[in-house]
XYZ file of C-alpha atoms in Angstrom:
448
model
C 49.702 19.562 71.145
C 51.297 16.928 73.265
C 53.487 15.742 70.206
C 54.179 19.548 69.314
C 55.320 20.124 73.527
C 57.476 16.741 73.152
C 59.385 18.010 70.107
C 60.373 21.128 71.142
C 63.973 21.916 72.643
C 64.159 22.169 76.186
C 65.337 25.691 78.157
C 67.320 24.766 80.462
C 70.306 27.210 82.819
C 73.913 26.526 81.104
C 76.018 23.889 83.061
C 78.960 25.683 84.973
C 82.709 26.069 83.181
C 84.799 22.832 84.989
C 88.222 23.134 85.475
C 90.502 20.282 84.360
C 90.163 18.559 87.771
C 86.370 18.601 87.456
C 85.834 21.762 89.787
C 83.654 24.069 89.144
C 85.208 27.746 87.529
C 84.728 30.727 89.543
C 84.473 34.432 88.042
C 87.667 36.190 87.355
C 87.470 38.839 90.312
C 86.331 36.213 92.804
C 88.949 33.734 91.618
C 91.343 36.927 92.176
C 90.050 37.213 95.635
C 90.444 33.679 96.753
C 93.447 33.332 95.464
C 95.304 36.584 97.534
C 93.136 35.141 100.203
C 95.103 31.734 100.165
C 98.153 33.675 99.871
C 97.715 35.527 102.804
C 97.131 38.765 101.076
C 94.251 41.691 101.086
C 92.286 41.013 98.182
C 92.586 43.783 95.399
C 90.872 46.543 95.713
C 89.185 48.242 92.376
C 90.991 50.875 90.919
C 89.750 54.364 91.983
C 87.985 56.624 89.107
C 89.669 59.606 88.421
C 88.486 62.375 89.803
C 87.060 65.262 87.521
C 89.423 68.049 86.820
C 88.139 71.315 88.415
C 87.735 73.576 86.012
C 90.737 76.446 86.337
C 88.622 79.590 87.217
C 88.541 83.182 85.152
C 91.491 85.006 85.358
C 90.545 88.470 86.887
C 90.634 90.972 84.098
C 93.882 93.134 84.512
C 93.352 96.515 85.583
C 95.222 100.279 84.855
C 95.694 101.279 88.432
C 95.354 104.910 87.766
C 97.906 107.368 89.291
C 96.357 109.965 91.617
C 97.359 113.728 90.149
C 100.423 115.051 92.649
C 100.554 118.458 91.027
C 104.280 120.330 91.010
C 104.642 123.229 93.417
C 106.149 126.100 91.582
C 109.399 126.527 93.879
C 109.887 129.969 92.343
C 106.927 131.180 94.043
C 106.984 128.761 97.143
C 110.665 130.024 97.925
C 109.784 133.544 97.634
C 113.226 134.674 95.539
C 115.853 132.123 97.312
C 118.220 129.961 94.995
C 116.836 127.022 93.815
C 119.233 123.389 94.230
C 117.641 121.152 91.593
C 118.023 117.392 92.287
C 117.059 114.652 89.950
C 118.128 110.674 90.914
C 117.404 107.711 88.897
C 118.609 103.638 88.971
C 119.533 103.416 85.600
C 120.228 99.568 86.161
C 123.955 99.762 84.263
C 125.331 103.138 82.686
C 126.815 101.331 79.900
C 123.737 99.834 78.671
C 122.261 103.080 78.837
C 124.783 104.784 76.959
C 124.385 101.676 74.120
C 120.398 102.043 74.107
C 119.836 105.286 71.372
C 116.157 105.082 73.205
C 117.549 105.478 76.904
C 120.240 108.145 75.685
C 117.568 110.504 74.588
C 115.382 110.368 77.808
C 118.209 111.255 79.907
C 119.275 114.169 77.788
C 115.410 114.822 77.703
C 115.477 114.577 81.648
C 118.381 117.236 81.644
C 117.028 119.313 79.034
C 113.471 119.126 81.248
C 114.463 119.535 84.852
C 118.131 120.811 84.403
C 119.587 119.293 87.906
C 121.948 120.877 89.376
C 122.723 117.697 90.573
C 121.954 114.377 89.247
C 122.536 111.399 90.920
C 122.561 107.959 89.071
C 122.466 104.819 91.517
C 123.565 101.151 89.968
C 126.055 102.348 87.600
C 127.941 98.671 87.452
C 131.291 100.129 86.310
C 134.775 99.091 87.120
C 137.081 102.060 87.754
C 138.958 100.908 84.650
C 135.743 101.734 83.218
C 135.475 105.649 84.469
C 137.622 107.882 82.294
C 136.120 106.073 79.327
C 132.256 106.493 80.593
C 133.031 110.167 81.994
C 133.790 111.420 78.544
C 130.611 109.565 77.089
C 128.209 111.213 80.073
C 130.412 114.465 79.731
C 128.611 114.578 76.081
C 125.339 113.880 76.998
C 125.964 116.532 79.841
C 128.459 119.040 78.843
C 127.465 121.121 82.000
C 127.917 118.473 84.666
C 131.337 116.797 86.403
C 131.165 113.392 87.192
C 132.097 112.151 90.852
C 132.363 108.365 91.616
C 131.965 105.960 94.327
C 132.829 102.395 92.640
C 132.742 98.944 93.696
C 136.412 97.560 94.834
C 138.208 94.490 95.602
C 137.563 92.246 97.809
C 134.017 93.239 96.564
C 132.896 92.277 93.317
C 133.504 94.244 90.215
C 131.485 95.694 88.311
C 128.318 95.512 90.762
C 126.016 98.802 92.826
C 128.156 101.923 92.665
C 126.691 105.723 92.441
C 127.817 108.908 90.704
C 126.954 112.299 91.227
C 126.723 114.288 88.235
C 127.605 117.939 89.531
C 126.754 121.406 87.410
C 130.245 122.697 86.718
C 128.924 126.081 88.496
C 128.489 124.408 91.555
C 131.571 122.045 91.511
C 134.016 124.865 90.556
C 134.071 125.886 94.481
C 135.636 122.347 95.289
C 139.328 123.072 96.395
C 141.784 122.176 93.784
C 142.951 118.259 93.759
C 139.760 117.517 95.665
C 136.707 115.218 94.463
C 136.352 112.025 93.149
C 136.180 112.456 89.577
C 137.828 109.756 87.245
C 141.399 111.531 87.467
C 140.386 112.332 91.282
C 140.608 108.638 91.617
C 143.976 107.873 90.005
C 142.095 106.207 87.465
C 144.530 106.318 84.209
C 147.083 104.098 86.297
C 147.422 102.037 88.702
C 145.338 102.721 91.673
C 147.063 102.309 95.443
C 145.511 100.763 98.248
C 142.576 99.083 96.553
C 140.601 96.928 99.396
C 139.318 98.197 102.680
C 142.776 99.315 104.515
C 144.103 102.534 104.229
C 141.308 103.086 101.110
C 142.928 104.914 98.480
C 144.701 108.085 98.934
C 143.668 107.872 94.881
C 140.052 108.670 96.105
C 140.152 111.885 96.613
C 138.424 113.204 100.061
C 138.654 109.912 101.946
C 137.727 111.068 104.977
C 135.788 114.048 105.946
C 138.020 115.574 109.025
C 137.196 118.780 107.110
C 133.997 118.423 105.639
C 132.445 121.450 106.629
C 136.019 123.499 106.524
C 136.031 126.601 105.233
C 136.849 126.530 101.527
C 138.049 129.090 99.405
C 135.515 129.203 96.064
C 138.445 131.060 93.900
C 140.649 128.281 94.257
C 138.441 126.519 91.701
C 138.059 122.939 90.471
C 140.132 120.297 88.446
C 137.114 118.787 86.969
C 138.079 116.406 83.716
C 136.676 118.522 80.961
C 134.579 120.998 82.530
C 135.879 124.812 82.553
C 138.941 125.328 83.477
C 139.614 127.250 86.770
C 139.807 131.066 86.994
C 138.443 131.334 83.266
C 135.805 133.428 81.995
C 133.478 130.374 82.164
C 134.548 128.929 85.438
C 133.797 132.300 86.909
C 130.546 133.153 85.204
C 129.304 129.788 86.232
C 130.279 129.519 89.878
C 128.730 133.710 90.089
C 125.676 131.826 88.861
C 125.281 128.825 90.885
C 122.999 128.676 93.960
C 125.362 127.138 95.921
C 128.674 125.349 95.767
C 130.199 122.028 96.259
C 133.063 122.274 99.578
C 133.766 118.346 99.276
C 132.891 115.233 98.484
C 133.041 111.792 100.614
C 132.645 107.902 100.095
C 131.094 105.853 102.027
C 128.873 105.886 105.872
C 131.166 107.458 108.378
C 131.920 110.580 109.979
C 134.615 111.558 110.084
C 136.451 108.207 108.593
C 134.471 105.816 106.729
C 133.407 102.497 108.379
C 135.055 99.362 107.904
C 131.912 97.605 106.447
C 131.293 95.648 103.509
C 128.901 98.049 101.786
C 131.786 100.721 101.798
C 133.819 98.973 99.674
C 130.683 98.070 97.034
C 130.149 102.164 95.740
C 127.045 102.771 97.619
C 127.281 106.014 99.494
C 128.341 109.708 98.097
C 128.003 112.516 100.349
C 128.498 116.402 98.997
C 128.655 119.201 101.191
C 126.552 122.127 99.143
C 127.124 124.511 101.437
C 123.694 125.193 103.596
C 122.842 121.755 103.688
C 124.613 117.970 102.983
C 123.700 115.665 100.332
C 123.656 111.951 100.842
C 123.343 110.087 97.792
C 122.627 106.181 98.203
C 122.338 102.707 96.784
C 120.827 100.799 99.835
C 121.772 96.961 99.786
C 119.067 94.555 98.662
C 117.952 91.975 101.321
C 118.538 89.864 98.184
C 116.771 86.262 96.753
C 115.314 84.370 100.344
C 116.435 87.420 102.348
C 119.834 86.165 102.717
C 121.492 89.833 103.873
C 118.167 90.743 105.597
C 119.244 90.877 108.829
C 122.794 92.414 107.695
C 121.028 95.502 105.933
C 118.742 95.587 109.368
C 120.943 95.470 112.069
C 123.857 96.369 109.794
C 123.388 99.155 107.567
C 120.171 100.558 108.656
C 122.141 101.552 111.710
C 125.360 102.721 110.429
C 123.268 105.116 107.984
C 120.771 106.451 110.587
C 124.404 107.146 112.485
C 125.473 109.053 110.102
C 123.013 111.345 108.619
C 122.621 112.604 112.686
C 126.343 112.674 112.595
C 126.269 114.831 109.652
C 123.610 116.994 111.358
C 125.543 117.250 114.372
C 128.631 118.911 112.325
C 126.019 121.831 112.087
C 124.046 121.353 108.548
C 120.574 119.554 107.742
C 120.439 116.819 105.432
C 118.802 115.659 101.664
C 119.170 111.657 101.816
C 118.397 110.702 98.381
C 118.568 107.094 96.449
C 116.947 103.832 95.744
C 116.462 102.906 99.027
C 114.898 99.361 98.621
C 112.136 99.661 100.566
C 108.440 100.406 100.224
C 107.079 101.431 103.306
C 103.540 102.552 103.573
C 100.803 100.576 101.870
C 100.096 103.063 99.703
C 104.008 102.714 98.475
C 102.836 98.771 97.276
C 100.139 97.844 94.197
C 98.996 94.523 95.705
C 99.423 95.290 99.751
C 97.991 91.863 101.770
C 99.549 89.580 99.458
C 101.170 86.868 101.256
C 104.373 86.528 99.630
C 105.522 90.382 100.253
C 106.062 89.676 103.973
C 108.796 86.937 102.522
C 109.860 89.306 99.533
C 113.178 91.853 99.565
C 111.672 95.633 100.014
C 108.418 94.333 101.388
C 109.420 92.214 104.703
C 107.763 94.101 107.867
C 111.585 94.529 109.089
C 112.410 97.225 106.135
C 109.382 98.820 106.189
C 109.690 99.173 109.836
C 113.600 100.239 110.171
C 112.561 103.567 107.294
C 109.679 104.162 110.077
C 112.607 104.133 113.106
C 114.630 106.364 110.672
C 111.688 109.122 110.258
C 111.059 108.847 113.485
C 114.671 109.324 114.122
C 113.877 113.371 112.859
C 113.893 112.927 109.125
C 110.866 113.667 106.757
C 109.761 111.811 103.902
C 109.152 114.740 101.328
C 107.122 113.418 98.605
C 104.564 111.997 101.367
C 104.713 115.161 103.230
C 103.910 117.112 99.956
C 101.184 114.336 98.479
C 100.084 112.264 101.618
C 97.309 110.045 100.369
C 98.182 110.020 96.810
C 97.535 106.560 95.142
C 99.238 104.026 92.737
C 102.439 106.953 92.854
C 105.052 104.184 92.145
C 108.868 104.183 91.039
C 109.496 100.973 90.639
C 107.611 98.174 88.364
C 108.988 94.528 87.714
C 110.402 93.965 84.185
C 109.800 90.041 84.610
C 105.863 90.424 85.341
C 105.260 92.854 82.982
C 103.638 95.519 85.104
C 104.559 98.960 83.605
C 101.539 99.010 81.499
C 99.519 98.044 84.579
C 101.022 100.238 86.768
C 101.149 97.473 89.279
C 104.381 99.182 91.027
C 106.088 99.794 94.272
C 107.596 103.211 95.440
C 111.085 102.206 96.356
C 113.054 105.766 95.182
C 113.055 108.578 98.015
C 114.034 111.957 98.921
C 114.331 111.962 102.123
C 115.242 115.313 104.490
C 115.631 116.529 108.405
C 112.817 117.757 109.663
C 113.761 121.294 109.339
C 114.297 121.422 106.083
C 110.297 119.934 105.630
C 108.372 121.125 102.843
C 106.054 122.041 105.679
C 108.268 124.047 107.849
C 107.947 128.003 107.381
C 108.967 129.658 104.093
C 111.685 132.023 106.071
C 113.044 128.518 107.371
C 116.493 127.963 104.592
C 117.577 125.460 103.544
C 114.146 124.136 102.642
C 112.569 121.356 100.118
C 110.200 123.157 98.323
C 109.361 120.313 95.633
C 109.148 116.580 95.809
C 107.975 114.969 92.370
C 107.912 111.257 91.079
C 108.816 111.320 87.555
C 107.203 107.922 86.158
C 106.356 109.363 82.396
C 109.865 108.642 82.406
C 109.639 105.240 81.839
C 107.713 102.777 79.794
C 109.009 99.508 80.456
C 109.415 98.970 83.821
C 112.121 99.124 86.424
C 112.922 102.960 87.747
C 111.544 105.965 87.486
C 113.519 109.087 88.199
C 112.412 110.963 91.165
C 113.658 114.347 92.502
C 113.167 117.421 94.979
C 113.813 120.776 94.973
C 115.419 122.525 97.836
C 115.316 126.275 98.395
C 118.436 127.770 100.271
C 120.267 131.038 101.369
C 121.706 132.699 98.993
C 126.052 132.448 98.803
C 127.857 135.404 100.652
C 129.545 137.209 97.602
């Protein structure tokens, strides 16, 4: 055993690595350490694991907010025999694209055939006034019964960007005095047009200022209207016997009885029609725009200057229809996702819109689809093309008819002129953007 013990290799610990000078060899990190430790430096510190990505969490499963039913009042029966004014309105985002698009062509001659306006009002039109005659002929096809009137973006403003036109039934515009409106001829358009800009605004326009808006007008005189019937014919006369009421004039701009030297008057944004019994303001309100750049101008600016002159208007004796998109969604119900954070940052959401249209009802003006359908849900007008949220109905109601209080769809039925009707019209569209909306307004009948 003892020989077997002596002849067996010995276990012994591994000498240490020596360095070349005979020192004994530390460990890599240690040698690390002592060596940014001679230097003067921290020694290194392990790199940090990666934290685990979080997981992303479920998407919430996108949801049809479903309209609540705001059922149409039959104004026939509401308005007890009084002539009906039908008024339809609609941002059409660009009348020449609308006139390409075979699609959008037949849902506005479906929206005609359907509703038959009396007047309908198209906001964003985009046009040039080289652009009018051209465009007038191609509506005057699509509506063979209605006259075009124009309010058009000019120099110094840029071409080509808001504008509004009124689309008139030939019945009703016949009683405009001859050489009056702003139709493409009324404009000069054809040749050159004087005066473009702010000063002295175009004599070309037409009615440029309204010292005789509400002037008594002589219905046989009879229109000039580009293509409609031609004054003192056996049309022109049937029509205007027909019509439930009849356009006296027709103004651009905010301003009584000279429009304002402002900005937005010189961008197409404001039409106003005396009907007889009541006026018609017909607007494109400016967009507080991408980081609210012309917040405070539309605020302090134009939401003033309007408010002025719809009382102004009233004060010449006749209540008012204020009708457009007007860029603003003002109750909660009016907005799909209320209590997001970003709508008190975003244009038509900011608490200073939605509380200048609560200064202007206040003012003694009624909001008439509200006042007809007061707690209806998910009624929108407006739904973002970029997010995709037609088919969701994720919308905002930015589209209004607005009227004075007396003409309420809840004051008495003797009370005329009254809005009898107040109807979102959101079958209308498929993809997103507007909606038409419209009213119906019930009003004296014309002294023969």
């Amino acid at each position: 055993v003892l020989r077997l013990a002596a002849r067996a290799p010995r276990l012994t610990r591994a000498a240490p690595r020596r360095t070349s000078s005979g020192a004994q060899a530390m460990p890599k990190r240690a040698a690390a350490a002592a060596s940014a430790a001679d230097e003067g430096k921290p020694p290194a510190k392990s790199p940090a694991k990666k934290p685990k990505a979080a997981k992303p969490k479920p998407k919430a499963e996108k949801v049809v907010l479903d309209r609540d039913a705001t059922p149409r009042a039959d104004p026939s029966a509401v308005a007890a025999g009084a002539p009906l004014v039908r008024i339809c309105l609609w941002n059409v985002g660009g009348v020449r694209a609308l006139l390409k698009s075979d699609e959008r062509r037949a849902l506005l001659q479906r929206l005609l055939s359907e509703e038959q306006p009396d007047v309908l009002c198209l906001q964003e039109h985009k046009l040039q006034e080289t652009h009018l005659a051209e465009v007038e002929a191609d509506l005057r096809e699509l509506a063979p019964s209605h006259t075009a009137h124009w309010a058009v973006s000019v120099p110094p403003a840029k071409k080509g960007y808001s504008g509004v036109v009124a689309l008139v039934r030939d019945g009703i515009a016949a009683a405009l005095p001859r050489g009056e409106g702003l139709t493409a001829i009324g404009r000069g358009v054809g040749g050159e047009v004087e005066g473009k800009g702010r000063k002295g605004k175009k004599k070309a326009q037409g009615d440029a200022s309204i010292k005789s808006f509400f002037a008594a007008k002589d219905a046989a005189g009879g229109g000039d209207q580009a293509g409609g019937a031609a004054a003192g014919s056996d049309a022109a006369t049937e029509a205007a016997a027909e019509a439930p009421c009849g356009l006296l004039s027709v103004h651009e701009g905010l301003g009584v009885p000279v429009a304002l030297d402002r900005d937005y008057n010189i961008e197409g944004r404001v039409l106003t029609l005396d009907l007889g019994s009541f006026s018609l303001v017909l607007a494109y309100v400016p967009n507080s725009g991408q980081d609210l750049k012309r917040l405070d101008y539309r605020i302090d600016t134009w939401e003033e200057d309007l408010k002025a002159h719809l009382k102004a208007l009233e004060e010449l004796g006749k209540p008012v229809v204020y009708v457009g998109d007007l860029n603003v969604a003002h109750l909660d119900l009016d907005i799909w996702n209320v209590g997001a954070k970003h709508l008190a940052k975003s244009a038509g959401t900011t608490p200073q819109e939605r509380e200048a249209m609560g200064r202007l009802l206040d003012a003694g003006f009624v909001d008439t689809f509200r006042a007809l359908h007061p707690n209806a849900r998910h009624a929108y007008t407006f739904w973002s093309v970029r997010a995709g949220n037609r088919p969701w109905n994720r919308g905002l109601r930015l589209d209004y008819c607005i009227s004075s209080a007396s003409m309420s769809p809840s004051a008495a039925e003797t009370q005329l002129p009254r809005v009898v009707d107040s109807f979102i019209l959101d079958h209308f569209n498929t993809n997103g953007d507007h909606a038409p909306v419209g009213c119906v307004v019930a009003v004296p009948p014309i002294e023969k």
